[in-house]
Coordinates of C-alpha atoms in Angstrom, one line a residue:
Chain A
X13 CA 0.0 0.0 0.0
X14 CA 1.3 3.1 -0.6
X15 CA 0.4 4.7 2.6
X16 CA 2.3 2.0 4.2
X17 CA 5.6 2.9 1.7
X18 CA 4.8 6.6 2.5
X19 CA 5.2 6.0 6.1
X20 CA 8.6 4.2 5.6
X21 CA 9.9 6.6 3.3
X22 CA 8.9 10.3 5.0
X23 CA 9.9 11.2 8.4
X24 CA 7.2 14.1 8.5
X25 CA 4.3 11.3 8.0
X26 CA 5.8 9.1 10.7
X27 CA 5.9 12.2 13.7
X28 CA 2.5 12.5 12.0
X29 CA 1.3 8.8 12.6
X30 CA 3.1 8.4 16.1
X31 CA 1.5 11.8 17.1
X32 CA -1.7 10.9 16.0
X33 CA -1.6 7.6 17.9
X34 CA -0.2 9.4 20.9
X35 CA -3.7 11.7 21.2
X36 CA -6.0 8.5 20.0
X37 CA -4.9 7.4 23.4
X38 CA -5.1 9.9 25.8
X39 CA -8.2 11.3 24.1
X40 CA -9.6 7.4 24.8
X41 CA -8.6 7.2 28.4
X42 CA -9.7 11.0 29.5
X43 CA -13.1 10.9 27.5
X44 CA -14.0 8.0 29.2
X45 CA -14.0 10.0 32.8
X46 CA -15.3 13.0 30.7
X47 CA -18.6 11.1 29.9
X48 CA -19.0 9.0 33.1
X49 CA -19.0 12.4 35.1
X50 CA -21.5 13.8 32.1
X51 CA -19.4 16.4 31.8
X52 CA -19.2 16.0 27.9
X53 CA -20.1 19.7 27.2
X54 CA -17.4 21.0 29.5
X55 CA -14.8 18.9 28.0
X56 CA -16.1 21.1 24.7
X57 CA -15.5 24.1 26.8
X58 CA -11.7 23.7 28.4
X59 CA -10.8 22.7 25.0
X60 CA -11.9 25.8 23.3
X61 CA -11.0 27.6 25.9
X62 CA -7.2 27.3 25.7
X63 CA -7.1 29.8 22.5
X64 CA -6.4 32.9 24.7
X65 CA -4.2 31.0 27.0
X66 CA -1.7 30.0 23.2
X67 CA -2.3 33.3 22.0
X68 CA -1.0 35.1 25.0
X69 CA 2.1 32.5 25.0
X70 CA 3.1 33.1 21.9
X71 CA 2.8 36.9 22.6
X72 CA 5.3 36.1 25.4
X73 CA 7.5 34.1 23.4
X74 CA 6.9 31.1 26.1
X75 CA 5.5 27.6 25.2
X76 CA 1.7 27.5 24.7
X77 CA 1.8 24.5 26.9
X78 CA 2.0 26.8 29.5
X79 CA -0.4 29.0 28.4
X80 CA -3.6 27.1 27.6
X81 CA -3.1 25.3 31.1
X82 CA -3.6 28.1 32.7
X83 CA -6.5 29.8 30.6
X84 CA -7.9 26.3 30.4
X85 CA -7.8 25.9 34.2
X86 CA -9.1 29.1 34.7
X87 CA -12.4 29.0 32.9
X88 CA -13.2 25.7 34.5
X89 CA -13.1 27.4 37.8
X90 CA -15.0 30.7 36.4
X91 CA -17.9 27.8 35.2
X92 CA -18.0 26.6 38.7
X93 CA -17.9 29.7 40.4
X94 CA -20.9 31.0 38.1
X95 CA -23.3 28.0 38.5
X96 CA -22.8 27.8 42.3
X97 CA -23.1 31.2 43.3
X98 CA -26.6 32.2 41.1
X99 CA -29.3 30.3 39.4
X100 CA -27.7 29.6 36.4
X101 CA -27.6 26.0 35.3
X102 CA -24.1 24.8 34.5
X103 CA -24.2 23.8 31.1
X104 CA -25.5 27.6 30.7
X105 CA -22.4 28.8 32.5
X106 CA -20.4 26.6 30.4
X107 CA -22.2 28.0 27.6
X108 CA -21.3 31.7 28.4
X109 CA -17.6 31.1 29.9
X110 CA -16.2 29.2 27.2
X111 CA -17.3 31.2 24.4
X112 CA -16.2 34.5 26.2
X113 CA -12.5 32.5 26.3
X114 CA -12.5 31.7 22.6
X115 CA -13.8 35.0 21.4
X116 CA -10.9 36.7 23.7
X117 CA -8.5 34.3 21.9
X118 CA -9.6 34.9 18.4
X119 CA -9.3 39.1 19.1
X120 CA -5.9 38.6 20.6
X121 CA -4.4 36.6 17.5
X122 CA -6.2 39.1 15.3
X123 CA -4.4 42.0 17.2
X124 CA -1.3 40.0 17.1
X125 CA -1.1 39.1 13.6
X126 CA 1.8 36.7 14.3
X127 CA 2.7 34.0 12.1
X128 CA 0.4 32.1 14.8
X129 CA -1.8 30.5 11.6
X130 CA -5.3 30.3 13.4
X131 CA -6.8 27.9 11.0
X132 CA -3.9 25.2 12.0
X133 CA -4.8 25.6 15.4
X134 CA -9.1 25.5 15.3
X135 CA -8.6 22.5 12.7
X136 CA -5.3 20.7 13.4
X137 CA -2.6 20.3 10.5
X138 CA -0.8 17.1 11.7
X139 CA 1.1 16.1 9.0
X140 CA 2.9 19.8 10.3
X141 CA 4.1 17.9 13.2
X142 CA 7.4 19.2 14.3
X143 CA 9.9 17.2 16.2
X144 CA 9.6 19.5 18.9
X145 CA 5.7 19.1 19.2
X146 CA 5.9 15.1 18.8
X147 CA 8.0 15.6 22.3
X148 CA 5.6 17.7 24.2
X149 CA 3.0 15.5 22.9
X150 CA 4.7 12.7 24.2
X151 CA 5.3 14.0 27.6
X152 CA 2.0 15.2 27.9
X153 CA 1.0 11.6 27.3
X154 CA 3.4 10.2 30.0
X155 CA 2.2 12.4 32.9
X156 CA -1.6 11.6 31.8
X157 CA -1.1 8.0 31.8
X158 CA 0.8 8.1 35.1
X159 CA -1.8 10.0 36.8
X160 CA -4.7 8.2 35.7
X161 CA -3.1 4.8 36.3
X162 CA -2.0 6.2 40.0
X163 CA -4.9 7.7 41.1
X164 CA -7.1 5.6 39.3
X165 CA -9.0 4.7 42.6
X166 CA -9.8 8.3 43.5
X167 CA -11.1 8.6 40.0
X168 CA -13.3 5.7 39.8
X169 CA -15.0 6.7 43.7
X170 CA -15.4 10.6 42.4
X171 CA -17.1 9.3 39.2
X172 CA -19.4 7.0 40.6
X173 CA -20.3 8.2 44.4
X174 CA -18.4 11.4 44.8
X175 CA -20.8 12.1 47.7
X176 CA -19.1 8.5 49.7
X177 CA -16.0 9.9 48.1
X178 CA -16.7 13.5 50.2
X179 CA -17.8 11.0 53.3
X180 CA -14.7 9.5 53.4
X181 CA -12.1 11.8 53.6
X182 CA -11.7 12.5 49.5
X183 CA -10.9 16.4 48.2
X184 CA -13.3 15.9 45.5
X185 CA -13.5 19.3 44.4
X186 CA -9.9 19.2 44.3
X187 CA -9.9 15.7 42.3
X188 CA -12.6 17.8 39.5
X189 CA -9.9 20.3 39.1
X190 CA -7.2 18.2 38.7
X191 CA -9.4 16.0 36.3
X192 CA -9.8 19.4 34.3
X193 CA -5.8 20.0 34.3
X194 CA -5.5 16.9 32.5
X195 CA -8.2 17.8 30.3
X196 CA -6.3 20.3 29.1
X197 CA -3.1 19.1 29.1
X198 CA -4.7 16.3 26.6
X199 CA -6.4 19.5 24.7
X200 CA -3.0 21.0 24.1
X201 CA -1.5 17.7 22.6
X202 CA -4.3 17.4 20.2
X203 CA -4.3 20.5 19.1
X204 CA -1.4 19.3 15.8
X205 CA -3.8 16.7 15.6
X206 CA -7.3 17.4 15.6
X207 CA -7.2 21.2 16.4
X208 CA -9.2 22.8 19.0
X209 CA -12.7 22.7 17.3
X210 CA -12.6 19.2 17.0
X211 CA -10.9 17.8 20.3
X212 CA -14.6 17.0 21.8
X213 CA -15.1 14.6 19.2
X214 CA -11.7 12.3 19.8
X215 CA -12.7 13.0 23.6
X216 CA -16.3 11.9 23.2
X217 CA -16.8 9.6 21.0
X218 CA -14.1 7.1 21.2
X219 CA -14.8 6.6 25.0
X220 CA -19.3 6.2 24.0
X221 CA -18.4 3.8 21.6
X222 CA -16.8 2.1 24.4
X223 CA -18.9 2.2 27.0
X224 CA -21.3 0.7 24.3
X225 CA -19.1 -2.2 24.7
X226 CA -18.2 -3.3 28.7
X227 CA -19.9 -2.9 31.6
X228 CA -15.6 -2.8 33.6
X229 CA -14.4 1.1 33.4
X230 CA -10.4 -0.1 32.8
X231 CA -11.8 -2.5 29.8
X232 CA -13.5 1.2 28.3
X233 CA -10.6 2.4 28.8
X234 CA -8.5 0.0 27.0
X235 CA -11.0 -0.1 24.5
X236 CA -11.6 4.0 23.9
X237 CA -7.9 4.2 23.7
X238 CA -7.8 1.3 21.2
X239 CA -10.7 3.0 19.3
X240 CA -9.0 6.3 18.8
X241 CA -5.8 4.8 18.2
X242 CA -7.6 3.4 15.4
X243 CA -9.3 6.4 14.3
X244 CA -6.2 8.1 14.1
X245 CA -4.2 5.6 11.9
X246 CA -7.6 5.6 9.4
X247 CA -8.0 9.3 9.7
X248 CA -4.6 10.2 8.7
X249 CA -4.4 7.5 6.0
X250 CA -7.7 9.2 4.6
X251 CA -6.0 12.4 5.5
X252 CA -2.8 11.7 3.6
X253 CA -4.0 10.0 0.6
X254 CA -7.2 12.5 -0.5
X255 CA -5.4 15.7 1.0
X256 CA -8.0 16.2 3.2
X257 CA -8.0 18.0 6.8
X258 CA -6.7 15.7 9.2
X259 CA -8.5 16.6 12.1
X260 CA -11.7 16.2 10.1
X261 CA -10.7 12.9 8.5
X262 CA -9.8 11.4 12.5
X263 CA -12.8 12.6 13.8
X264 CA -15.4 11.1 11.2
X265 CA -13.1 7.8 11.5
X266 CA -14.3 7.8 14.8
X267 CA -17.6 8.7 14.3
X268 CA -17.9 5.7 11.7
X269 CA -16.9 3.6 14.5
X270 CA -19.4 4.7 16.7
X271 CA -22.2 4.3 14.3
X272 CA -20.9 0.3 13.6
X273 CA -20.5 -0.2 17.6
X274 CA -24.3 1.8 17.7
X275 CA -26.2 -0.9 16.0
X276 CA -23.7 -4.0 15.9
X277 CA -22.7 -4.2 19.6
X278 CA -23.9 -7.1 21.2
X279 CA -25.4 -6.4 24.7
X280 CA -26.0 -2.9 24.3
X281 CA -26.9 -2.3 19.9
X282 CA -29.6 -1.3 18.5
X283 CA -29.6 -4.3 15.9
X284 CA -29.7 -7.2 18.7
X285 CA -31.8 -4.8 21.4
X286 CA -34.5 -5.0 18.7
X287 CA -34.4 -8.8 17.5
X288 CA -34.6 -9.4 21.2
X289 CA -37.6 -7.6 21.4
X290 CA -39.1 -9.1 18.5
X291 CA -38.6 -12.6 19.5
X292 CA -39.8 -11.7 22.9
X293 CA -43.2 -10.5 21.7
X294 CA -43.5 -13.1 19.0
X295 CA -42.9 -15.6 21.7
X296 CA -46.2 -14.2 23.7
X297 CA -48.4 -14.3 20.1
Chain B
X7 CA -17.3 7.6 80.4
X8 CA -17.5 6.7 76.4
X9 CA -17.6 9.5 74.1
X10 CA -21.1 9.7 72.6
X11 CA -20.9 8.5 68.7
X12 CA -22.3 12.2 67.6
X13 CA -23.1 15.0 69.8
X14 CA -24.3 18.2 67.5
X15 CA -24.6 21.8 68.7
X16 CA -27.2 24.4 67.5
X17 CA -26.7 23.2 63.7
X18 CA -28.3 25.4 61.0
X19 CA -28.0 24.9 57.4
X20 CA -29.5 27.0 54.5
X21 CA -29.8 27.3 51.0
X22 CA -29.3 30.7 50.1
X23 CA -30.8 32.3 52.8
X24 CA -33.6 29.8 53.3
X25 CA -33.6 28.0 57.1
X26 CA -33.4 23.8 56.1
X27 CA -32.1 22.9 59.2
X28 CA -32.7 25.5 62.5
X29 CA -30.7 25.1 66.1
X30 CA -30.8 21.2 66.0
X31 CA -28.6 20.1 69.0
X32 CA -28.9 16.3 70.7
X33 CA -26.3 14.0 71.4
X34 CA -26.6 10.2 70.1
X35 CA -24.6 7.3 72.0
X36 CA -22.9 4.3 70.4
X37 CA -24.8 1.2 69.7
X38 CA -28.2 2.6 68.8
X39 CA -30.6 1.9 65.8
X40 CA -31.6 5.7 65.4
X41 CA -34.0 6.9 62.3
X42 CA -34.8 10.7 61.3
X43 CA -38.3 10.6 60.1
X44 CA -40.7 14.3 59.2
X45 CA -42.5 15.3 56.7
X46 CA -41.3 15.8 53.0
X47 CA -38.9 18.8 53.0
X48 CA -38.4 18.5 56.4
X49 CA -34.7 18.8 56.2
X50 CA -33.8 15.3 56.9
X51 CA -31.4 14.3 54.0
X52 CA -30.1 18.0 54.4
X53 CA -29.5 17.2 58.3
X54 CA -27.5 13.9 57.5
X55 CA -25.5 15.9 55.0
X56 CA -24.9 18.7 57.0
X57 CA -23.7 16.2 59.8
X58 CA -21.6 14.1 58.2
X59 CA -19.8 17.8 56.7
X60 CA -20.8 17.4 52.7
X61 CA -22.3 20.6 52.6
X62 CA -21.5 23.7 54.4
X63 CA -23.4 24.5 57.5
X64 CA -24.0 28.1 59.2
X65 CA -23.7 27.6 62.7
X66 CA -22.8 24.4 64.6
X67 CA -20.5 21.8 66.1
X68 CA -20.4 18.2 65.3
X69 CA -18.1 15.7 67.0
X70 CA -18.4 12.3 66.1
X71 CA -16.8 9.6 68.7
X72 CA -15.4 12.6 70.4
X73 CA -13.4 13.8 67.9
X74 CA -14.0 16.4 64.6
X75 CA -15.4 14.7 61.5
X76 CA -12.7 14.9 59.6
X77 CA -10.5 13.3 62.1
X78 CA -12.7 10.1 61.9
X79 CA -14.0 9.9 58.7
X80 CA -12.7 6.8 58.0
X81 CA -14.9 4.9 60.6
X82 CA -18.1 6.5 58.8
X83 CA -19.9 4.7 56.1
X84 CA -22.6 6.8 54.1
X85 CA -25.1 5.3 51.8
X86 CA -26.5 7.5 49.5
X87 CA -29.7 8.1 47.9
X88 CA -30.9 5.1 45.4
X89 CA -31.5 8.1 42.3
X90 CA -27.8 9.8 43.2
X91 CA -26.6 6.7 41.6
X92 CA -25.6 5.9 37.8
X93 CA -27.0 2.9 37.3
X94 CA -25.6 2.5 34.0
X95 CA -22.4 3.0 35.4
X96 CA -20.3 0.5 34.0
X97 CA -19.5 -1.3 37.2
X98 CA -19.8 -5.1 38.2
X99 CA -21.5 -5.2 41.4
X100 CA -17.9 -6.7 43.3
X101 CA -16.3 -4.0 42.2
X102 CA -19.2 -1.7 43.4
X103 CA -18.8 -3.6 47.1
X104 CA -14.8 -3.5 46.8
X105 CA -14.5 0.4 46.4
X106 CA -15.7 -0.1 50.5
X107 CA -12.2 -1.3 51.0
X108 CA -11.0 2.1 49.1
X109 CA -10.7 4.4 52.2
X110 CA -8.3 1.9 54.2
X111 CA -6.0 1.3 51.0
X112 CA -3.0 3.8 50.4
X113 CA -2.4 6.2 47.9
X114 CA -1.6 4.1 44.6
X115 CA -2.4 0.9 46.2
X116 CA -4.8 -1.2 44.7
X117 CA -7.2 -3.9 46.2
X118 CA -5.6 -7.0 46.5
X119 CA -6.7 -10.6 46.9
X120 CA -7.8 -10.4 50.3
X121 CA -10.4 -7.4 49.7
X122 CA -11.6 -9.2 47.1
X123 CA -12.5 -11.6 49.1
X124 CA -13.5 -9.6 51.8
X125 CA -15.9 -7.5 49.5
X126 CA -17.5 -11.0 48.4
X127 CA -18.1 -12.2 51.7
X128 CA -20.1 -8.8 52.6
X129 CA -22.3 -9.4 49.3
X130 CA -23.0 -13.2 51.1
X131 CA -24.1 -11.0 53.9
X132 CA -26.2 -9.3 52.2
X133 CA -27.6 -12.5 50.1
X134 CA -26.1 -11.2 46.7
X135 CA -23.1 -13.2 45.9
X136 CA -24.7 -15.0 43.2
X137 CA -24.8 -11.6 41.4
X138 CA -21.5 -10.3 41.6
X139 CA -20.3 -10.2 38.0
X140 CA -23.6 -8.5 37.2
X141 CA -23.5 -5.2 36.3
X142 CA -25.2 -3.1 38.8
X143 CA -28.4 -1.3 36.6
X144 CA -29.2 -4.5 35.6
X145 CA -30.3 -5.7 39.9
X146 CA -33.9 -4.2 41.2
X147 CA -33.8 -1.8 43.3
X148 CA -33.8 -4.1 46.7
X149 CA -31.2 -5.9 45.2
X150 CA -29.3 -2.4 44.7
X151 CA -29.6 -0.8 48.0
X152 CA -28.6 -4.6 49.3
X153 CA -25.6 -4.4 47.6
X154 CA -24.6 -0.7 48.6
X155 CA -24.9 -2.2 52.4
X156 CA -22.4 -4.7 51.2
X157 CA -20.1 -1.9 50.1
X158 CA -21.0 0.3 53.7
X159 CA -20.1 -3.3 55.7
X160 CA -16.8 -3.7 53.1
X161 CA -15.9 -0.4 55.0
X162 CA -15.7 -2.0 58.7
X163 CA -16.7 1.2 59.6
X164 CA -18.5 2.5 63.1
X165 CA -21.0 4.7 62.4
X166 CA -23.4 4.3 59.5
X167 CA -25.3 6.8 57.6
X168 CA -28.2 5.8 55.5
X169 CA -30.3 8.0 53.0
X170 CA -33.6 6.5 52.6
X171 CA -32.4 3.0 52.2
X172 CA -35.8 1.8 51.6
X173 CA -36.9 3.6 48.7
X174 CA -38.2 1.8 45.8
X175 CA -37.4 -1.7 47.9
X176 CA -39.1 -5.0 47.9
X177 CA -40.6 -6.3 51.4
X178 CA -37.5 -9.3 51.5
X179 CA -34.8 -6.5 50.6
X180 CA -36.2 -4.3 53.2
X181 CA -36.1 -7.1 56.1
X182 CA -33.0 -8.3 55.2
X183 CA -31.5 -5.1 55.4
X184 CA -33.2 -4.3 58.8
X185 CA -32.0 -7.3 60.1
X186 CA -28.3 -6.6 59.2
X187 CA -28.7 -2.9 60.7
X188 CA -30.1 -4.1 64.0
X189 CA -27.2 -6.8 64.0
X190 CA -24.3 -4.0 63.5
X191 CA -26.3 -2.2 66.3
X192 CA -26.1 -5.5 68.7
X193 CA -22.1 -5.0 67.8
X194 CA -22.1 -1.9 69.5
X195 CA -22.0 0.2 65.8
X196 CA -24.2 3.2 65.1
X197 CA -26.6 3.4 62.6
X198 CA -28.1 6.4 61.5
X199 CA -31.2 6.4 59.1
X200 CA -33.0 8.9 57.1
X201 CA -36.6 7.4 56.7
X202 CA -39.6 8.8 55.0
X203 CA -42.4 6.1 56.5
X204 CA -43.4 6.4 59.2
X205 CA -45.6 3.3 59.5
X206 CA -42.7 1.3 60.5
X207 CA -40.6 3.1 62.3
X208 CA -41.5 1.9 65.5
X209 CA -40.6 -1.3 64.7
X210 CA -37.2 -0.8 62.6
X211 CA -35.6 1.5 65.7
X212 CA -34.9 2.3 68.8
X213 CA -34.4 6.1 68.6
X214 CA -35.8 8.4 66.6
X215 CA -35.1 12.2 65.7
X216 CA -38.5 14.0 64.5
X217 CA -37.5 17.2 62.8
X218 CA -39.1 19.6 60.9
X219 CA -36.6 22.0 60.0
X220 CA -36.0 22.4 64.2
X221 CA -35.8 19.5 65.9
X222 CA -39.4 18.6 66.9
X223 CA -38.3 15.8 69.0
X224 CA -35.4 13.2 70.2
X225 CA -35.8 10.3 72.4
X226 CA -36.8 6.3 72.5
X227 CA -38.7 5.5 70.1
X228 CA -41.7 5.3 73.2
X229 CA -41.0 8.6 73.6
X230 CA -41.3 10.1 70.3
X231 CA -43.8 7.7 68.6
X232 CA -46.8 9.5 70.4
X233 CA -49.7 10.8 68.1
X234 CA -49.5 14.6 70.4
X235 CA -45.3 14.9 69.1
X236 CA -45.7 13.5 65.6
X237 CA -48.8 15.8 64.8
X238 CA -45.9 18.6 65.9
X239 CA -44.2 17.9 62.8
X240 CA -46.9 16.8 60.7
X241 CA -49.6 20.2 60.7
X242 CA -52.0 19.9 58.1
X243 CA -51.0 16.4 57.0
X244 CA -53.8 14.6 58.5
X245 CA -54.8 12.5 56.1
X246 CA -51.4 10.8 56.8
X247 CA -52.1 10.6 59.9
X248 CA -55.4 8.9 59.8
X249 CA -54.0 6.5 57.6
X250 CA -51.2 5.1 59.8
X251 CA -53.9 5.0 62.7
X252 CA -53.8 8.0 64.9
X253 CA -56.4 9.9 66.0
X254 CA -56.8 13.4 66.5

């Protein structure tokens, strides 16, 4: 195949691929705490809201790591802060905080006009991988790993019961934050990859498709991870081959996979949910 | 002379301004069967919460065994309410009852053999082992709250703290979970329990606190269960009160 010779032959496609496989990943084993915690709309937030966190680093001239950490961390606190202290519903306060980030970014890389190319960094342009960004990518991957794998207790208790979580002694306020850290951290080393827009999708729909699949949170785990890891290797293939977007062709590799795992899988698809009806009420004719 | 297993001081809790909870003080010793019964709204889930420190109160001391709550809070086991849950969590129902071991396993440790088998032999306490690789939506709701006991006794804890454990429970569930609670009782453990009926409470405890926002009343359950103190916290519910059999 000539994707497979590509690979081989160019060093750009293979930071590309490993990049890519990097985010599948993390993307898998974050989203699946994302949408146990229903917090699938805020995951959409932090990730758009790291824009004026990169813009103001590059102002600085210091990584954007950096940056859209702190921005990111930031406007997960200002959601909080808004939806306890009035009667505003959070996903409204999401809803006004994380486009107030964005729009701040986009105005700040307007006023800049740096070489900062916007478009790369709303829609991803991963086969623009530099060595440099394969790195922080992979560190970012390292420390996300470690710290889910290490405090994967405190995770599972604050996802299911946070309230025997509180009761026994667990800073579970602390534990959202820190969930939202790496939330971010996962945003910035997708954003080569998929780009900000679209970091929802490898968050989200990798880690539904799994939990279509197990009723065990480390086997979604393993298999969200598995499932973007996929998506990746297909998207950039598509990506590659038809000179396409590749944060568009990841995400609707994904999405594909969802739809099979929708209706094919087999305790919780639509296909075998129905037949089972079917035979049940043909049984009672 | 033993420290008594909660002593509370003039507790108030509100919402925003709104009194749930008004100047509640009483003192509870170990080993009793205690339930907090009143009408809906009455503050009682609010009261538990407030006690055991999950939301912020206004005014108040709590000392449980003596000591602050978060000095202890490892010897407190809370059940929560059966709709806080997930129950499409994607949990087996042994790993529901093992996260009981949780609070007496290190940072980065992980259950080993021994909880495991610890955990299952709570769920046979609780007459569920046969469904322990089930995951947990797919139980009834007696079956549920049983195995959310199992996860409370996985705790070894010394004071327990149930919100309306018999919600949406079958009659079998509901006696085999009495039994349990009077059992940790006769082991000197406390047991707290937020209750909504109040046809049976006479029978399922030996204390009772009757609150209405204040506390109404505290005592044996002798004491309280007297139609002239539960009409105190029942006013303009006498329908209710006709149909559990008192007379006004």
């Amino acid at each position: 195949m000539a994707f497979i010779e590509a690979v081989m032959q160019y060093g750009f496609l293979q930071k590309a691929l490993l990049t890519s496989v990097m985010v599948g990943i993390i993307c898998g084993v974050i989203g699946c705490f994302i949408i146990l915690r229903g917090m699938a709309l805020m995951g959409d937030a932090i990730s758009h809201a790291v824009l004026p966190g990169i813009a103001i680093s590059y102002m600085l001239g210091v990584n954007f790591f950096f940056g859209a950490v702190i921005s990111g961390v930031i406007t997960a606190i200002a959601i909080g802060f808004v939806s306890q202290n009035s009667r505003i519903k959070h996903d409204t306060s999401i809803g006004i905080m994380f486009t107030a980030a964005f729009a701040s970014g986009i105005i700040i890389i307007t006023m800049l006009k740096s070489s900062t190319d916007l478009y790369h960094i709303l829609f991803g342009n991963v086969l623009a991988v530099r060595s440099s960004d394969m790195w922080i990518t992979l560190g970012i991957s390292l420390i996300v790993l470690a710290a889910v794998y290490l405090f994967y207790k405190e995770l599972l208790v604050t996802s299911f019961d946070p309230t025997m979580g509180a009761a026994y002694g667990l800073p579970v306020r602390f534990i959202h934050y820190f969930l939202m850290t790496l939330l971010t951290m996962v945003t910035v080393a997708s954003l080569q990859t998929v780009g900000i827009v679209l970091v929802v999708a490898m968050l989200i729909t990798p880690a539904a498709a799994a939990y279509l699949l197990t009723e065990r949170l480390w086997m979604m785990i393993f298999l969200a991870s598995g499932i973007g890891v996929i998506s990746s290797i297909v998207g950039l293939y598509f990506s590659f081959t038809y000179n396409l977007a590749s944060g568009a062709t990841i995400v609707i590799s994904s999405t594909a996979i969802f739809i099979l795992v929708f209706l094919f899988s087999p305790k919780h698809g639509l296909i075998w949910k129905t037949l089972k009806v079917k035979k049940k009420r043909a049984s009672l004719v | 002379m033993k420290d008594p297993a909660i002593s509370i001081q003039d507790l108030h809790v509100s919402y925003f301004g709104n009194e749930a909870v008004t100047g509640v003080s009483l003192s509870v010793n170990t080993g009793n069967l205690v339930g907090i019964i009143g009408p809906n709204g009455a503050g009682k889930s609010t009261f538990l919460k407030a006690m055991l420190n999950l939301i912020p109160k206004d005014k108040g001391a709590v000392k449980v065994l003596g000591k602050p709550i978060t000095e202890v809070r490892k010897s407190i086991a809370y059940v929560p309410q059966r709709n806080d849950i997930d129950w499409d969590f994607p949990i087996t129902v042994l790993d529901a009852v093992l996260i009981g071991t949780y609070p007496h396993l290190k940072l980065f440790r992980r259950p080993k053999k021994k909880d495991k088998e610890w955990a299952m032999e709570c769920l046979q306490r609780v007459g569920m082992q046969e469904f322990s690789k089930r995951q947990i939506g797919e139980l009834s709701g007696g079956q549920q709250q049983r195995v959310f006991l199992a996860r409370a006794l996985a705790q070894k804890a010394d004071l327990f703290f149930l919100d309306e454990p018999f919600v949406g429970v079958d009659v079998s569930s509901e006696e085999t979970i009495v039994n349990i609670l009077k059992e940790l009782c006769r082991q000197g453990k406390t047991v707290i329990v937020v209750h909504h009926d109040l046809s049976k409470a006479n029978d399922y405890f030996n204390q009772l606190i009757l609150l209405n926002k204040e506390l109404i009343s505290f005592g044996t359950v002798e004491e309280v269960f007297k139609p002239e103190v539960i009409s105190k916290a029942y006013q303009g519910q006498f329908a209710f009160m006709n149909e559990i059999g008192v007379s006004l």
